Amino acid sequence: MRRTCTAFLGVALAWLWLASLPVAAQPHRATHLGNPATRFAPPIQRPEELRARFRDPTLRPDIASILRQWGWQGDLGDLFEAAETAPITEVHLPRGTRLPFMSSRNRGRPVVLRDVIWEGRQPIDAYVFVFNSNGRRYRCVTPKACSNFLLVDLGAVRPELELELSVPPQVTTCDPWEVRLRLRNAGHDALTDVRWTAALAEGLDVGPGGMLTGTIAVLRAGEVRDVPVPMRATAGGGKSMTWQAVSAEGGRAEAVGNTTVRGPRLTIDCVAPPRVLLGHPLEICLVVRNTGDAADLVTVTLPVPPGVTVVSASQGVVYVPPNLTWDLGEFVPGAAVRICATFEAPDLGGVTFAAAAHGACAERVVTGCEPRVVGVPAILLELVDVEDPVPVGGEVVYEIRVTNQGTAALTNVRPVGTVPDLQEYVSSTGATPAHLEDGGRLVMEPVATLEPQATASWRVVTRALEVGIAHFRIDLSSDQLPRAFGELESTNQY
């Protein structure tokens, strides 16, 4: 049985894949370490001594010979550079470790021992470093007791592209901010055509000069590239973003970031009475609130409708016709304010007020109200006989006048007369036609609209039939009167 030293990286589980290697007819079973006749080089106790072994010009030809015997297709320069600069760690190889090969010596000549099994009583202490060569990754294992180095093929090199994302935990819709991408080539070979892209939640977008995609032509091994991306937020709440990076070699990385967007959110309501009497003051109030979660500088504007006169306004107002303007200053979250102005409207009808509030970054909000200016209905009914007394057989003339003494128009104004039994109806003229119905009821057609201060009049002619006191009556109704009312005129007939 041949005796040599062997090595193993890490714990036993890390080497279980070696069990699947084809078993040589006579594996080398190693039980002791450090035999001067078979060790590849003197023992080592520190990582610096391992670096010195690979740096030794007298050993390098033998190292090359070992690797040729194994059939290695790598570049010796990569091995020597890694031995000089790569991190070195210490591992312990348990009993039963199986290795693909091990360097050794036979009568001083460098030889390769294939399929080596460690059967010693104690684990082997060894130094390990990792390197890449010609597109493959290798682990170099060197037992401390004998320097019988070996290489383990770890497979094809995978591009090691890393992406880190730096996102502010909180931002506002008012202020600019940025996301910072950090692209790192953690591998040993350059990466080309490194492209990054982003998928953003609704309400997030790039700011001026920012891009959702970009390319780095070459990212050298170990190189780190920081990419700042200006951002802006248009909607509040929790927002997420996913950034991805890929390279032409197949490297791929992804990073997810989250931020909370805060911002002011304004509401404005117009408060006004549904109607106001003509000539009375009209108060318009605006209630402004910040229902968001960030402060803002807020301004409120209320245009004055044409013809309307400003009587007074809340403190802090600036009146530059036609606008009333209030500067609310820094309007913090949860703040609410009520501002009012008093006006006089010259005419009847609806008066439209449209107000707006906006901040330095809060969206503009609008409100409106349309109170109606109304008048007070008031009717004067006058009924007189032109001559009194009147002889039997003579004509009796009655004049009827309806005057709108109020400030609101009257509609469907209808006088209805009652001709007394001592008279007979002759004729009538006036604002609207009239006709006599059964029972002496004299009905005038209604006046559709009687404007304030306007008068409608009629003239009714009857004939005196008998001696006595005749009572002529007029009853008046309109849409604005809750009930009809009347006047009575008495005429002495002789």
CSV table of N, CA and C in Angstrom, one decimal, residues 81-138:
chain,number,residue,atom,x,y,z
A,81,GLU,N,-0.7,33.7,-9.8
A,81,GLU,CA,-1.2,35.0,-9.4
A,81,GLU,C,-2.1,34.8,-8.2
A,82,ALA,N,-3.0,33.8,-8.3
A,82,ALA,CA,-3.9,33.5,-7.2
A,82,ALA,C,-3.2,33.1,-5.9
A,83,ALA,N,-2.1,32.3,-6.1
A,83,ALA,CA,-1.3,31.9,-4.9
A,83,ALA,C,-0.7,33.1,-4.2
A,84,GLU,N,-0.4,34.1,-5.0
A,84,GLU,CA,0.2,35.3,-4.5
A,84,GLU,C,-0.8,36.3,-3.9
A,85,THR,N,-2.0,36.3,-4.4
A,85,THR,CA,-2.9,37.4,-4.0
A,85,THR,C,-4.3,37.0,-3.4
A,86,ALA,N,-4.7,35.7,-3.7
A,86,ALA,CA,-6.0,35.3,-3.3
A,86,ALA,C,-6.1,35.1,-1.8
A,87,PRO,N,-7.2,35.2,-1.1
A,87,PRO,CA,-7.4,34.9,0.3
A,87,PRO,C,-7.1,33.4,0.5
A,88,ILE,N,-6.4,33.1,1.6
A,88,ILE,CA,-6.1,31.8,2.0
A,88,ILE,C,-6.8,31.4,3.3
A,89,THR,N,-7.5,30.3,3.3
A,89,THR,CA,-8.2,29.8,4.5
A,89,THR,C,-7.6,28.5,4.9
A,90,GLU,N,-7.8,28.2,6.2
A,90,GLU,CA,-7.4,26.9,6.7
A,90,GLU,C,-8.6,26.0,6.9
A,91,VAL,N,-8.5,24.7,6.5
A,91,VAL,CA,-9.5,23.7,6.6
A,91,VAL,C,-9.0,22.5,7.2
A,92,HIS,N,-10.0,21.6,7.5
A,92,HIS,CA,-9.6,20.3,8.2
A,92,HIS,C,-10.3,19.2,7.4
A,93,LEU,N,-9.5,18.2,7.0
A,93,LEU,CA,-10.0,17.1,6.1
A,93,LEU,C,-10.2,15.9,6.9
A,94,PRO,N,-11.5,15.4,7.1
A,94,PRO,CA,-11.8,14.3,7.9
A,94,PRO,C,-11.4,13.0,7.3
A,95,ARG,N,-11.3,12.0,8.1
A,95,ARG,CA,-11.0,10.6,7.6
A,95,ARG,C,-12.1,10.2,6.6
A,96,GLY,N,-11.7,9.5,5.6
A,96,GLY,CA,-12.6,9.1,4.5
A,96,GLY,C,-12.7,10.0,3.4
A,97,THR,N,-12.0,11.2,3.4
A,97,THR,CA,-12.0,12.1,2.3
A,97,THR,C,-11.4,11.5,1.1
A,98,ARG,N,-12.0,11.7,-0.1
A,98,ARG,CA,-11.6,11.1,-1.3
A,98,ARG,C,-11.2,12.3,-2.3
A,99,LEU,N,-10.1,12.2,-2.9
A,99,LEU,CA,-9.6,13.3,-3.7
A,99,LEU,C,-9.3,12.9,-5.1
A,100,PRO,N,-9.5,13.8,-6.1
A,100,PRO,CA,-9.3,13.3,-7.5
A,100,PRO,C,-7.8,13.0,-7.8
A,101,PHE,N,-6.9,13.7,-7.2
A,101,PHE,CA,-5.5,13.4,-7.4
A,101,PHE,C,-4.7,14.2,-6.3
A,102,MET,N,-3.4,13.9,-6.2
A,102,MET,CA,-2.5,14.6,-5.3
A,102,MET,C,-1.1,14.6,-5.8
A,103,SER,N,-0.4,15.7,-5.6
A,103,SER,CA,1.0,15.7,-6.1
A,103,SER,C,1.8,15.0,-5.0
A,104,SER,N,2.9,14.4,-5.5
A,104,SER,CA,3.8,13.6,-4.6
A,104,SER,C,5.2,13.5,-5.3
A,105,ARG,N,6.1,12.7,-4.8
A,105,ARG,CA,7.4,12.5,-5.4
A,105,ARG,C,7.7,11.0,-5.3
A,106,ASN,N,8.4,10.6,-6.3
A,106,ASN,CA,9.0,9.3,-6.4
A,106,ASN,C,10.4,9.4,-6.8
A,107,ARG,N,11.3,9.1,-5.8
A,107,ARG,CA,12.7,9.3,-6.0
A,107,ARG,C,13.1,10.7,-6.5
A,108,GLY,N,12.3,11.7,-5.9
A,108,GLY,CA,12.6,13.1,-6.2
A,108,GLY,C,11.9,13.6,-7.4
A,109,ARG,N,11.3,12.7,-8.3
A,109,ARG,CA,10.6,13.2,-9.4
A,109,ARG,C,9.1,13.5,-9.0
A,110,PRO,N,8.6,14.6,-9.6
A,110,PRO,CA,7.2,14.9,-9.3
A,110,PRO,C,6.2,13.9,-10.0
A,111,VAL,N,5.3,13.4,-9.2
A,111,VAL,CA,4.4,12.4,-9.8
A,111,VAL,C,3.0,12.7,-9.3
A,112,VAL,N,2.0,12.3,-10.0
A,112,VAL,CA,0.6,12.5,-9.7
A,112,VAL,C,0.0,11.2,-9.1
A,113,LEU,N,-0.6,11.2,-8.0
A,113,LEU,CA,-1.3,10.1,-7.4
A,113,LEU,C,-2.8,10.3,-7.6
A,114,ARG,N,-3.5,9.4,-8.3
A,114,ARG,CA,-4.9,9.6,-8.7
A,114,ARG,C,-5.8,8.9,-7.7
A,115,ASP,N,-6.9,9.4,-7.4
A,115,ASP,CA,-7.9,8.7,-6.6
A,115,ASP,C,-7.3,8.4,-5.2
A,116,VAL,N,-7.1,9.4,-4.4
A,116,VAL,CA,-6.5,9.3,-3.1
A,116,VAL,C,-7.6,9.3,-2.0
A,117,ILE,N,-7.5,8.3,-1.1
A,117,ILE,CA,-8.4,8.3,0.0
A,117,ILE,C,-7.6,8.5,1.3
A,118,TRP,N,-8.1,9.4,2.1
A,118,TRP,CA,-7.4,9.6,3.4
A,118,TRP,C,-8.0,8.7,4.5
A,119,GLU,N,-7.1,7.9,5.1
A,119,GLU,CA,-7.5,6.9,6.1
A,119,GLU,C,-6.7,7.1,7.4
A,120,GLY,N,-6.1,8.2,7.6
A,120,GLY,CA,-5.4,8.5,8.8
A,120,GLY,C,-6.4,8.7,10.0
A,121,ARG,N,-5.8,8.6,11.2
A,121,ARG,CA,-6.6,8.7,12.4
A,121,ARG,C,-7.1,10.1,12.7
A,122,GLN,N,-6.3,11.1,12.3
A,122,GLN,CA,-6.7,12.5,12.6
A,122,GLN,C,-7.0,13.2,11.3
A,123,PRO,N,-7.8,14.3,11.4
A,123,PRO,CA,-8.0,15.1,10.2
A,123,PRO,C,-6.7,15.8,9.7
A,124,ILE,N,-6.7,16.1,8.5
A,124,ILE,CA,-5.5,16.8,7.9
A,124,ILE,C,-5.8,18.3,7.9
A,125,ASP,N,-4.8,19.0,8.4
A,125,ASP,CA,-4.9,20.5,8.3
A,125,ASP,C,-4.3,20.9,7.0
A,126,ALA,N,-5.1,21.8,6.3
A,126,ALA,CA,-4.6,22.2,5.0
A,126,ALA,C,-5.0,23.7,4.7
A,127,TYR,N,-4.3,24.3,3.8
A,127,TYR,CA,-4.6,25.6,3.3
A,127,TYR,C,-5.3,25.6,1.9
A,128,VAL,N,-6.2,26.5,1.7
A,128,VAL,CA,-7.1,26.5,0.5
A,128,VAL,C,-7.2,27.9,0.0
A,129,PHE,N,-7.1,28.0,-1.4
A,129,PHE,CA,-7.5,29.3,-2.1
A,129,PHE,C,-8.2,28.9,-3.4
A,130,VAL,N,-9.0,29.8,-3.9
A,130,VAL,CA,-9.8,29.6,-5.1
A,130,VAL,C,-9.4,30.6,-6.2
A,131,PHE,N,-9.4,30.1,-7.4
A,131,PHE,CA,-9.1,31.0,-8.5
A,131,PHE,C,-9.8,30.5,-9.8
A,132,ASN,N,-9.8,31.4,-10.8
A,132,ASN,CA,-10.4,31.1,-12.1
A,132,ASN,C,-9.3,31.0,-13.2
A,133,SER,N,-9.5,30.1,-14.2
A,133,SER,CA,-8.5,30.0,-15.3
A,133,SER,C,-9.2,29.4,-16.5
A,134,ASN,N,-9.1,30.1,-17.6
A,134,ASN,CA,-9.7,29.7,-18.9
A,134,ASN,C,-11.2,29.3,-18.7
A,135,GLY,N,-11.9,30.1,-18.0
A,135,GLY,CA,-13.3,30.0,-17.9
A,135,GLY,C,-13.8,28.9,-16.9
A,136,ARG,N,-12.9,28.4,-16.1
A,136,ARG,CA,-13.3,27.4,-15.1
A,136,ARG,C,-12.8,27.9,-13.7
A,137,ARG,N,-13.4,27.3,-12.7
A,137,ARG,CA,-13.0,27.7,-11.3
A,137,ARG,C,-12.4,26.5,-10.6
A,138,TYR,N,-11.4,26.8,-9.9
A,138,TYR,CA,-10.6,25.7,-9.2
A,138,TYR,C,-10.4,26.0,-7.8
